[in-house]
mmCIF file of C-alpha atoms in Angstrom:
data_model
loop_
_atom_site.group_PDB
_atom_site.id
_atom_site.type_symbol
_atom_site.label_atom_id
_atom_site.label_comp_id
_atom_site.label_asym_id
_atom_site.label_seq_id
_atom_site.Cartn_x
_atom_site.Cartn_y
_atom_site.Cartn_z
ATOM 1 C CA UNK A 20 34.096 -3.655 7.821
ATOM 2 C CA UNK A 21 32.508 -4.317 11.308
ATOM 3 C CA UNK A 22 30.637 -1.104 12.309
ATOM 4 C CA UNK A 23 30.325 1.145 15.813
ATOM 5 C CA UNK A 24 27.963 4.028 16.905
ATOM 6 C CA UNK A 25 29.834 6.199 19.619
ATOM 7 C CA UNK A 26 27.121 8.547 21.351
ATOM 8 C CA UNK A 27 28.624 11.277 22.791
ATOM 9 C CA UNK A 28 31.438 14.002 22.137
ATOM 10 C CA UNK A 29 32.972 14.418 25.503
ATOM 11 C CA UNK A 30 35.813 13.626 27.403
ATOM 12 C CA UNK A 31 35.063 10.347 28.115
ATOM 13 C CA UNK A 32 33.703 9.710 24.787
ATOM 14 C CA UNK A 33 36.841 11.179 23.211
ATOM 15 C CA UNK A 34 39.359 9.087 25.007
ATOM 16 C CA UNK A 35 37.386 5.961 23.586
ATOM 17 C CA UNK A 36 36.958 7.231 20.026
ATOM 18 C CA UNK A 37 41.043 8.613 20.069
ATOM 19 C CA UNK A 38 41.861 5.032 21.220
ATOM 20 C CA UNK A 39 40.030 2.569 19.163
ATOM 21 C CA UNK A 40 41.681 4.644 15.969
ATOM 22 C CA UNK A 41 45.100 3.876 17.198
ATOM 23 C CA UNK A 42 44.520 -0.006 18.913
ATOM 24 C CA UNK A 43 40.556 -0.696 17.552
ATOM 25 C CA UNK A 44 40.327 -3.623 14.411
ATOM 26 C CA UNK A 45 39.186 -1.883 11.074
ATOM 27 C CA UNK A 46 35.742 -0.601 11.283
ATOM 28 C CA UNK A 47 33.177 2.150 10.536
ATOM 29 C CA UNK A 48 32.652 4.138 13.538
ATOM 30 C CA UNK A 49 29.684 6.501 14.097
ATOM 31 C CA UNK A 50 30.169 9.258 16.436
ATOM 32 C CA UNK A 51 26.241 10.716 16.694
ATOM 33 C CA UNK A 52 26.763 13.729 18.712
ATOM 34 C CA UNK A 53 24.254 16.715 18.948
ATOM 35 C CA UNK A 54 26.769 19.654 18.231
ATOM 36 C CA UNK A 55 28.052 19.381 14.521
ATOM 37 C CA UNK A 56 30.969 21.510 15.057
ATOM 38 C CA UNK A 57 32.387 19.315 17.998
ATOM 39 C CA UNK A 58 30.935 15.752 16.284
ATOM 40 C CA UNK A 59 33.078 16.670 13.076
ATOM 41 C CA UNK A 60 36.086 17.710 15.583
ATOM 42 C CA UNK A 61 36.011 14.161 17.237
ATOM 43 C CA UNK A 62 35.734 12.747 14.158
ATOM 44 C CA UNK A 63 38.517 14.174 12.202
ATOM 45 C CA UNK A 64 41.172 14.004 15.462
ATOM 46 C CA UNK A 65 40.203 10.265 14.808
ATOM 47 C CA UNK A 66 40.857 9.741 11.692
ATOM 48 C CA UNK A 67 44.109 11.422 11.392
ATOM 49 C CA UNK A 68 44.918 9.341 14.500
ATOM 50 C CA UNK A 69 44.332 6.493 12.739
ATOM 51 C CA UNK A 70 45.845 7.329 9.435
ATOM 52 C CA UNK A 71 48.520 7.660 11.749
ATOM 53 C CA UNK A 72 48.659 4.062 12.873
ATOM 54 C CA UNK A 73 47.544 2.691 9.567
ATOM 55 C CA UNK A 74 44.677 0.707 11.869
ATOM 56 C CA UNK A 75 41.785 0.962 8.699
ATOM 57 C CA UNK A 76 40.043 2.847 11.371
ATOM 58 C CA UNK A 77 37.448 4.567 10.162
ATOM 59 C CA UNK A 78 35.363 8.163 11.850
ATOM 60 C CA UNK A 79 31.937 9.770 10.407
ATOM 61 C CA UNK A 80 30.626 12.728 11.946
ATOM 62 C CA UNK A 81 26.371 11.829 12.618
ATOM 63 C CA UNK A 82 23.625 14.406 13.482
ATOM 64 C CA UNK A 83 20.241 14.367 14.317
ATOM 65 C CA UNK A 84 17.504 12.389 15.373
ATOM 66 C CA UNK A 85 18.204 9.212 17.573
ATOM 67 C CA UNK A 86 16.440 6.623 15.675
ATOM 68 C CA UNK A 87 17.385 7.796 12.420
ATOM 69 C CA UNK A 88 21.137 8.459 12.746
ATOM 70 C CA UNK A 89 21.034 4.751 14.150
ATOM 71 C CA UNK A 90 18.969 3.461 11.225
ATOM 72 C CA UNK A 91 22.000 4.918 9.852
ATOM 73 C CA UNK A 92 25.061 3.828 11.595
ATOM 74 C CA UNK A 93 23.247 0.042 10.762
ATOM 75 C CA UNK A 94 25.795 -0.987 14.001
ATOM 76 C CA UNK A 95 26.635 -3.889 15.208
ATOM 77 C CA UNK A 96 26.854 -2.285 18.506
ATOM 78 C CA UNK A 97 26.942 0.902 20.774
ATOM 79 C CA UNK A 98 28.191 3.073 23.157
ATOM 80 C CA UNK A 99 26.196 5.377 24.874
ATOM 81 C CA UNK A 100 29.015 7.626 26.018
ATOM 82 C CA UNK A 101 26.889 11.224 26.742
ATOM 83 C CA UNK A 102 23.903 12.198 29.337
ATOM 84 C CA UNK A 103 22.569 15.240 30.861
ATOM 85 C CA UNK A 104 24.820 15.653 34.003
ATOM 86 C CA UNK A 105 28.561 16.109 33.647
ATOM 87 C CA UNK A 106 30.871 14.090 36.729
ATOM 88 C CA UNK A 107 33.046 17.447 35.733
ATOM 89 C CA UNK A 108 30.504 19.817 36.995
ATOM 90 C CA UNK A 109 31.968 20.256 39.740
ATOM 91 C CA UNK A 110 35.268 21.510 38.454
ATOM 92 C CA UNK A 111 34.051 23.665 35.733
ATOM 93 C CA UNK A 112 31.444 25.393 37.645
ATOM 94 C CA UNK A 113 30.443 25.137 41.661
ATOM 95 C CA UNK A 114 27.229 25.254 43.007
ATOM 96 C CA UNK A 115 25.069 24.501 45.584
ATOM 97 C CA UNK A 116 23.522 21.130 43.549
ATOM 98 C CA UNK A 117 27.801 20.008 42.671
ATOM 99 C CA UNK A 118 27.947 20.839 46.865
ATOM 100 C CA UNK A 119 25.065 17.955 46.865
ATOM 101 C CA UNK A 120 26.314 15.640 44.941
ATOM 102 C CA UNK A 121 29.508 16.375 47.004
ATOM 103 C CA UNK A 122 27.675 15.568 50.058
ATOM 104 C CA UNK A 123 25.212 12.960 49.163
ATOM 105 C CA UNK A 124 27.087 10.945 46.861
ATOM 106 C CA UNK A 125 26.905 10.552 43.127
ATOM 107 C CA UNK A 126 23.744 8.161 42.607
ATOM 108 C CA UNK A 127 21.803 11.944 43.179
ATOM 109 C CA UNK A 128 22.860 12.008 39.598
ATOM 110 C CA UNK A 129 20.704 8.244 38.317
ATOM 111 C CA UNK A 130 17.578 10.091 37.132
ATOM 112 C CA UNK A 131 19.708 12.693 34.393
ATOM 113 C CA UNK A 132 22.066 9.290 33.206
ATOM 114 C CA UNK A 133 18.987 6.475 33.229
ATOM 115 C CA UNK A 134 17.422 9.432 31.168
ATOM 116 C CA UNK A 135 19.632 8.690 28.489
ATOM 117 C CA UNK A 136 20.621 5.241 28.416
ATOM 118 C CA UNK A 137 16.713 4.253 28.493
ATOM 119 C CA UNK A 138 16.569 6.573 25.817
ATOM 120 C CA UNK A 139 19.758 5.166 23.567
ATOM 121 C CA UNK A 140 18.284 1.589 24.591
ATOM 122 C CA UNK A 141 15.014 2.894 23.017
ATOM 123 C CA UNK A 142 15.981 3.992 20.046
ATOM 124 C CA UNK A 143 18.460 1.098 19.257
ATOM 125 C CA UNK A 144 16.128 -2.109 19.997
ATOM 126 C CA UNK A 145 14.180 0.090 16.856
ATOM 127 C CA UNK A 146 16.550 0.852 15.186
ATOM 128 C CA UNK A 147 18.835 -1.681 14.770
ATOM 129 C CA UNK A 148 17.214 -4.603 16.994
ATOM 130 C CA UNK A 149 20.276 -7.294 17.470
ATOM 131 C CA UNK A 150 22.627 -5.135 17.607
ATOM 132 C CA UNK A 151 24.760 -4.848 21.250
ATOM 133 C CA UNK A 152 24.390 -2.347 24.294
ATOM 134 C CA UNK A 153 27.189 -1.056 26.470
ATOM 135 C CA UNK A 154 26.663 1.922 28.236
ATOM 136 C CA UNK A 155 29.257 4.221 30.069
ATOM 137 C CA UNK A 156 26.766 6.392 32.128
ATOM 138 C CA UNK A 157 26.668 5.391 35.361
ATOM 139 C CA UNK A 158 26.239 1.262 34.552
ATOM 140 C CA UNK A 159 26.819 0.390 37.680
ATOM 141 C CA UNK A 160 22.808 1.959 39.145
ATOM 142 C CA UNK A 161 21.363 2.190 35.515
ATOM 143 C CA UNK A 162 22.319 -1.029 33.672
ATOM 144 C CA UNK A 163 20.082 -2.270 36.241
ATOM 145 C CA UNK A 164 16.819 0.224 35.854
ATOM 146 C CA UNK A 165 17.656 -0.901 31.896
ATOM 147 C CA UNK A 166 16.483 -4.257 33.248
ATOM 148 C CA UNK A 167 13.175 -3.581 35.270
ATOM 149 C CA UNK A 168 12.847 -1.486 32.039
ATOM 150 C CA UNK A 169 13.384 -4.038 29.420
ATOM 151 C CA UNK A 170 16.198 -2.435 28.135
ATOM 152 C CA UNK A 171 19.274 -4.715 27.700
ATOM 153 C CA UNK A 172 22.850 -3.748 27.556
ATOM 154 C CA UNK A 173 25.361 -5.655 28.314
ATOM 155 C CA UNK A 174 27.581 -4.016 30.271
ATOM 156 C CA UNK A 175 29.377 -0.547 31.086
ATOM 157 C CA UNK A 176 32.692 0.480 31.148
ATOM 158 C CA UNK A 177 34.406 2.094 33.526
ATOM 159 C CA UNK A 178 34.695 2.250 37.250
ATOM 160 C CA UNK A 179 35.336 -1.656 38.288
ATOM 161 C CA UNK A 180 37.410 -1.927 35.087
ATOM 162 C CA UNK A 181 39.459 1.587 35.274
ATOM 163 C CA UNK A 182 40.761 -0.541 38.887
ATOM 164 C CA UNK A 183 40.976 -3.572 37.789
ATOM 165 C CA UNK A 184 43.810 -1.811 35.119
ATOM 166 C CA UNK A 185 45.769 0.112 37.907
ATOM 167 C CA UNK A 186 45.187 -3.116 40.313
ATOM 168 C CA UNK A 187 46.981 -5.137 36.901
ATOM 169 C CA UNK A 188 49.157 -2.550 36.447
ATOM 170 C CA UNK A 189 50.249 -2.645 40.837
ATOM 171 C CA UNK A 190 50.487 -5.954 40.896
ATOM 172 C CA UNK A 191 52.430 -6.225 36.999
ATOM 173 C CA UNK A 192 50.475 -8.257 35.414
ATOM 174 C CA UNK A 193 51.203 -8.382 31.683
ATOM 175 C CA UNK A 194 46.742 -9.605 32.062
ATOM 176 C CA UNK A 195 43.513 -10.280 33.959
ATOM 177 C CA UNK A 196 42.946 -14.532 33.846
ATOM 178 C CA UNK A 197 43.678 -14.677 36.459
ATOM 179 C CA UNK A 198 43.173 -11.073 38.375
ATOM 180 C CA UNK A 199 39.289 -10.702 39.301
ATOM 181 C CA UNK A 200 37.642 -7.705 40.506
ATOM 182 C CA UNK A 201 34.372 -6.667 42.420
ATOM 183 C CA UNK A 202 33.854 -3.119 42.962
ATOM 184 C CA UNK A 203 31.311 -0.142 42.895
ATOM 185 C CA UNK A 204 31.827 3.070 41.458
ATOM 186 C CA UNK A 205 32.200 3.887 45.075
ATOM 187 C CA UNK A 206 35.761 2.369 44.753
ATOM 188 C CA UNK A 207 37.391 4.964 42.491
ATOM 189 C CA UNK A 208 37.067 6.627 46.327
ATOM 190 C CA UNK A 209 38.243 5.300 49.524
ATOM 191 C CA UNK A 210 36.072 3.913 51.694
ATOM 192 C CA UNK A 211 35.017 4.540 54.495
ATOM 193 C CA UNK A 212 35.945 2.259 56.280
ATOM 194 C CA UNK A 213 39.242 -0.774 55.522
ATOM 195 C CA UNK A 214 36.525 -3.186 55.692
ATOM 196 C CA UNK A 215 34.050 -1.887 53.136
ATOM 197 C CA UNK A 216 36.924 -2.388 50.522
ATOM 198 C CA UNK A 217 37.422 -3.392 46.944
ATOM 199 C CA UNK A 218 37.468 -7.096 46.118
ATOM 200 C CA UNK A 219 40.656 -9.015 44.506
ATOM 201 C CA UNK A 220 41.276 -12.285 43.938
ATOM 202 C CA UNK A 221 44.703 -13.015 42.040
ATOM 203 C CA UNK A 222 45.254 -16.590 41.139
ATOM 204 C CA UNK A 223 41.993 -17.272 43.168
ATOM 205 C CA UNK A 224 43.611 -16.361 46.217
ATOM 206 C CA UNK A 225 42.340 -12.602 47.948
ATOM 207 C CA UNK A 226 44.486 -10.380 48.283
ATOM 208 C CA UNK A 227 44.483 -7.627 50.957
ATOM 209 C CA UNK A 228 46.584 -4.028 51.810
ATOM 210 C CA UNK A 229 44.202 -3.429 47.879
ATOM 211 C CA UNK A 230 43.365 0.919 49.419
ATOM 212 C CA UNK A 231 47.641 0.368 49.333
ATOM 213 C CA UNK A 232 47.517 -1.313 45.611
ATOM 214 C CA UNK A 233 45.362 1.760 44.154
ATOM 215 C CA UNK A 234 46.674 4.305 45.664
ATOM 216 C CA UNK A 235 47.743 5.871 43.164
ATOM 217 C CA UNK A 236 45.000 5.890 41.205
ATOM 218 C CA UNK A 237 42.530 7.554 43.896
ATOM 219 C CA UNK A 238 45.675 10.315 43.743
ATOM 220 C CA UNK A 239 45.126 10.856 39.906
ATOM 221 C CA UNK A 240 43.714 13.085 37.861
ATOM 222 C CA UNK A 241 39.635 12.165 37.003
ATOM 223 C CA UNK A 242 40.244 13.546 33.826
ATOM 224 C CA UNK A 243 43.138 11.941 33.058
ATOM 225 C CA UNK A 244 41.920 8.494 34.363
ATOM 226 C CA UNK A 245 39.677 9.525 30.913
ATOM 227 C CA UNK A 246 42.254 8.161 28.996
ATOM 228 C CA UNK A 247 42.717 4.914 31.427
ATOM 229 C CA UNK A 248 39.675 4.972 30.382
ATOM 230 C CA UNK A 249 39.236 4.875 27.327
ATOM 231 C CA UNK A 250 41.776 2.139 26.269
ATOM 232 C CA UNK A 251 40.192 -0.272 28.793
ATOM 233 C CA UNK A 252 36.906 0.627 26.716
ATOM 234 C CA UNK A 253 38.509 0.306 23.271
ATOM 235 C CA UNK A 254 40.255 -3.459 24.416
ATOM 236 C CA UNK A 255 36.480 -4.385 25.416
ATOM 237 C CA UNK A 256 34.635 -2.559 22.361
ATOM 238 C CA UNK A 257 37.245 -4.321 19.953
ATOM 239 C CA UNK A 258 36.679 -8.329 21.537
ATOM 240 C CA UNK A 259 33.271 -6.871 21.028
ATOM 241 C CA UNK A 260 33.583 -6.066 16.932
ATOM 242 C CA UNK A 261 35.744 -8.838 16.500
ATOM 243 C CA UNK A 262 34.304 -11.385 18.987
ATOM 244 C CA UNK A 263 37.270 -12.527 19.776
ATOM 245 C CA UNK A 264 38.008 -13.934 23.957
ATOM 246 C CA UNK A 265 39.023 -11.300 27.216
ATOM 247 C CA UNK A 266 38.994 -11.384 30.629
ATOM 248 C CA UNK A 267 38.795 -8.958 32.754
ATOM 249 C CA UNK A 268 36.015 -6.716 34.655
ATOM 250 C CA UNK A 269 32.839 -5.080 33.739
ATOM 251 C CA UNK A 270 30.699 -2.725 35.267
ATOM 252 C CA UNK A 271 26.699 -3.112 35.758
ATOM 253 C CA UNK A 272 26.997 -7.006 32.827
ATOM 254 C CA UNK A 273 24.044 -8.920 32.627
ATOM 255 C CA UNK A 274 21.889 -5.688 34.533
ATOM 256 C CA UNK A 275 23.310 -6.613 37.431
ATOM 257 C CA UNK A 276 24.517 -3.446 40.468
ATOM 258 C CA UNK A 277 27.980 -2.602 40.566
ATOM 259 C CA UNK A 278 30.791 -4.141 38.486
ATOM 260 C CA UNK A 279 31.976 -8.023 38.766
ATOM 261 C CA UNK A 280 34.854 -10.411 36.677
ATOM 262 C CA UNK A 281 33.642 -10.855 33.476
ATOM 263 C CA UNK A 282 34.652 -13.036 30.500
ATOM 264 C CA UNK A 283 33.615 -12.709 26.795
ATOM 265 C CA UNK A 284 33.829 -14.702 24.212
ATOM 266 C CA UNK A 285 32.215 -14.758 20.689
ATOM 267 C CA UNK A 286 30.633 -12.420 22.338
ATOM 268 C CA UNK A 287 28.931 -13.518 25.101
ATOM 269 C CA UNK A 288 29.543 -12.158 28.500
ATOM 270 C CA UNK A 289 29.409 -14.050 31.178
ATOM 271 C CA UNK A 290 30.322 -14.148 35.128
ATOM 272 C CA UNK A 291 33.619 -14.996 36.250
ATOM 273 C CA UNK A 292 34.236 -14.937 40.108
ATOM 274 C CA UNK A 293 36.234 -16.612 42.254
ATOM 275 C CA UNK A 294 36.281 -19.673 43.259
ATOM 276 C CA UNK A 295 33.531 -19.522 46.689
ATOM 277 C CA UNK A 296 31.934 -16.783 45.880
ATOM 278 C CA UNK A 297 28.855 -17.005 44.556
ATOM 279 C CA UNK A 298 26.887 -14.349 42.223
ATOM 280 C CA UNK A 299 24.593 -13.527 44.780
ATOM 281 C CA UNK A 300 27.001 -12.956 47.768
ATOM 282 C CA UNK A 301 28.806 -10.395 44.576
ATOM 283 C CA UNK A 302 25.403 -8.452 44.699
ATOM 284 C CA UNK A 303 24.613 -8.041 47.535
ATOM 285 C CA UNK A 304 28.307 -6.836 47.837
ATOM 286 C CA UNK A 305 27.169 -4.435 45.079
ATOM 287 C CA UNK A 306 24.718 -3.002 47.078
ATOM 288 C CA UNK A 307 26.505 -2.559 50.580
ATOM 289 C CA UNK A 308 28.654 -0.503 48.844
ATOM 290 C CA UNK A 309 26.735 0.942 46.358
ATOM 291 C CA UNK A 310 24.701 3.160 49.622
ATOM 292 C CA UNK A 311 28.070 4.917 49.892
ATOM 293 C CA UNK A 312 27.400 6.363 46.496
ATOM 294 C CA UNK A 313 23.991 7.344 47.637
ATOM 295 C CA UNK A 314 21.809 5.490 45.153
ATOM 296 C CA UNK A 315 20.165 1.279 45.254
ATOM 297 C CA UNK A 316 18.822 -0.206 43.080
ATOM 298 C CA UNK A 317 16.427 -3.295 44.142
ATOM 299 C CA UNK A 318 13.962 -4.990 42.195
ATOM 300 C CA UNK A 319 11.552 -1.303 40.689
ATOM 301 C CA UNK A 320 12.251 0.746 43.720
ATOM 302 C CA UNK A 321 15.443 3.425 43.932
ATOM 303 C CA UNK A 322 16.558 4.324 47.611
ATOM 304 C CA UNK A 323 18.167 6.862 48.859
ATOM 305 C CA UNK A 324 21.449 6.281 50.981
ATOM 306 C CA UNK A 325 21.658 7.280 54.536
ATOM 307 C CA UNK A 326 23.751 10.381 53.380
ATOM 308 C CA UNK A 327 21.626 11.450 50.093
ATOM 309 C CA UNK A 328 18.662 11.371 52.350
ATOM 310 C CA UNK A 329 19.594 13.019 54.948
ATOM 311 C CA UNK A 330 20.436 16.150 51.899
ATOM 312 C CA UNK A 331 17.603 16.012 50.151
ATOM 313 C CA UNK A 332 15.986 16.371 53.085
ATOM 314 C CA UNK A 333 17.044 19.843 53.584
ATOM 315 C CA UNK A 334 16.780 20.971 50.300
ATOM 316 C CA UNK A 335 14.047 18.940 48.407
ATOM 317 C CA UNK A 336 12.118 16.189 50.926
ATOM 318 C CA UNK A 337 9.065 15.629 48.835
ATOM 319 C CA UNK A 338 12.259 13.026 46.758
ATOM 320 C CA UNK A 339 14.163 11.989 50.148
ATOM 321 C CA UNK A 340 12.642 8.401 50.253
ATOM 322 C CA UNK A 341 13.154 7.572 46.581
ATOM 323 C CA UNK A 342 11.021 6.826 43.414
ATOM 324 C CA UNK A 343 9.783 3.215 42.082
ATOM 325 C CA UNK A 344 10.957 2.733 38.550
ATOM 326 C CA UNK A 345 8.619 2.659 37.280
ATOM 327 C CA UNK A 346 8.628 6.386 37.857
ATOM 328 C CA UNK A 347 11.871 7.790 35.805
ATOM 329 C CA UNK A 348 10.255 10.576 34.216
ATOM 330 C CA UNK A 349 8.553 12.626 36.604
ATOM 331 C CA UNK A 350 12.128 11.732 38.930
ATOM 332 C CA UNK A 351 13.725 13.576 36.872
ATOM 333 C CA UNK A 352 11.564 16.530 36.184
ATOM 334 C CA UNK A 353 11.534 17.072 39.630
ATOM 335 C CA UNK A 354 15.708 16.451 40.187
ATOM 336 C CA UNK A 355 15.553 18.522 37.271
ATOM 337 C CA UNK A 356 13.685 21.622 39.451
ATOM 338 C CA UNK A 357 16.197 21.182 41.977
ATOM 339 C CA UNK A 358 19.157 21.282 39.832
ATOM 340 C CA UNK A 359 18.310 23.972 38.414
ATOM 341 C CA UNK A 360 16.974 25.856 41.343
ATOM 342 C CA UNK A 361 20.391 25.016 43.145
ATOM 343 C CA UNK A 362 22.628 25.339 40.418
ATOM 344 C CA UNK A 363 21.394 29.631 41.437
ATOM 345 C CA UNK A 364 23.004 28.755 44.967
ATOM 346 C CA UNK A 365 27.404 29.192 45.515
ATOM 347 C CA UNK A 366 28.394 26.492 46.483
ATOM 348 C CA UNK A 367 29.118 25.544 49.950
ATOM 349 C CA UNK A 368 31.503 23.321 52.326
#
């Protein structure tokens, strides 16, 4: 039986595990979490769902040091779905920090997302070399950071994958074999200008009216959309576990910024770009889109977009110019101090 490790017990980790429980191939899934009670609860619900579905999937809770847990799990692959910055903080604990993120862009959380991914990827390389790594922590920007650190991530989940699933539904398609989506995390929301919209092709033909096709998704609650992301991710993970084939769109494939149409086949991933679009043009589009999200990772440097820079100049001018990728640790400490300070202040418009 193949083995998968899932790091995290939050909403996304649960959505993925619960989808795997009923749709995944027979597999041993080790859930690694910090809180023993939450980890055990997730595994119990997963086991019950798997039993009702007769899927042959089993769930096993594990806590403790990450490298030791991964070594014990001996997984074929790992999904990271945990970081020190929740995307739901503005809903549960609004503050000046969440106002900063709303005004400057989610990209300002990059140091927290990248820190978790580097820790997990490094632990996996030590505990189970040769295993694949899928990162769900802001992969559009984090996976290029991982590549710069020499920590290989096969791809991410969510973001463009969610957009592609919604477009498949809106177009009435049975699958995504003839659908190609080029989009960034920023496109989860409507862009400032129609010219900055996600790019979509069906049967090799570029589609117009993409914003209209995505309107229902963009109007839905992000917490509800986790159920779609969870199922889409389960299909990707199931394909990787079985070595099957899947045409879809994924964020951060092979360390690239943003999201791209891809093909999974026999555990390998390749880009599936439409005719007339080369890799360099696709990357350039995603880098332009990254500015809307507040952060651009290019080569060995992290820079912030205009809105993010303006907000940082107001509250932490020493951080506004970005930082070298190699200085991620000092950046994490600096942004932690900023976050701690702003969390004690009320939210603002």
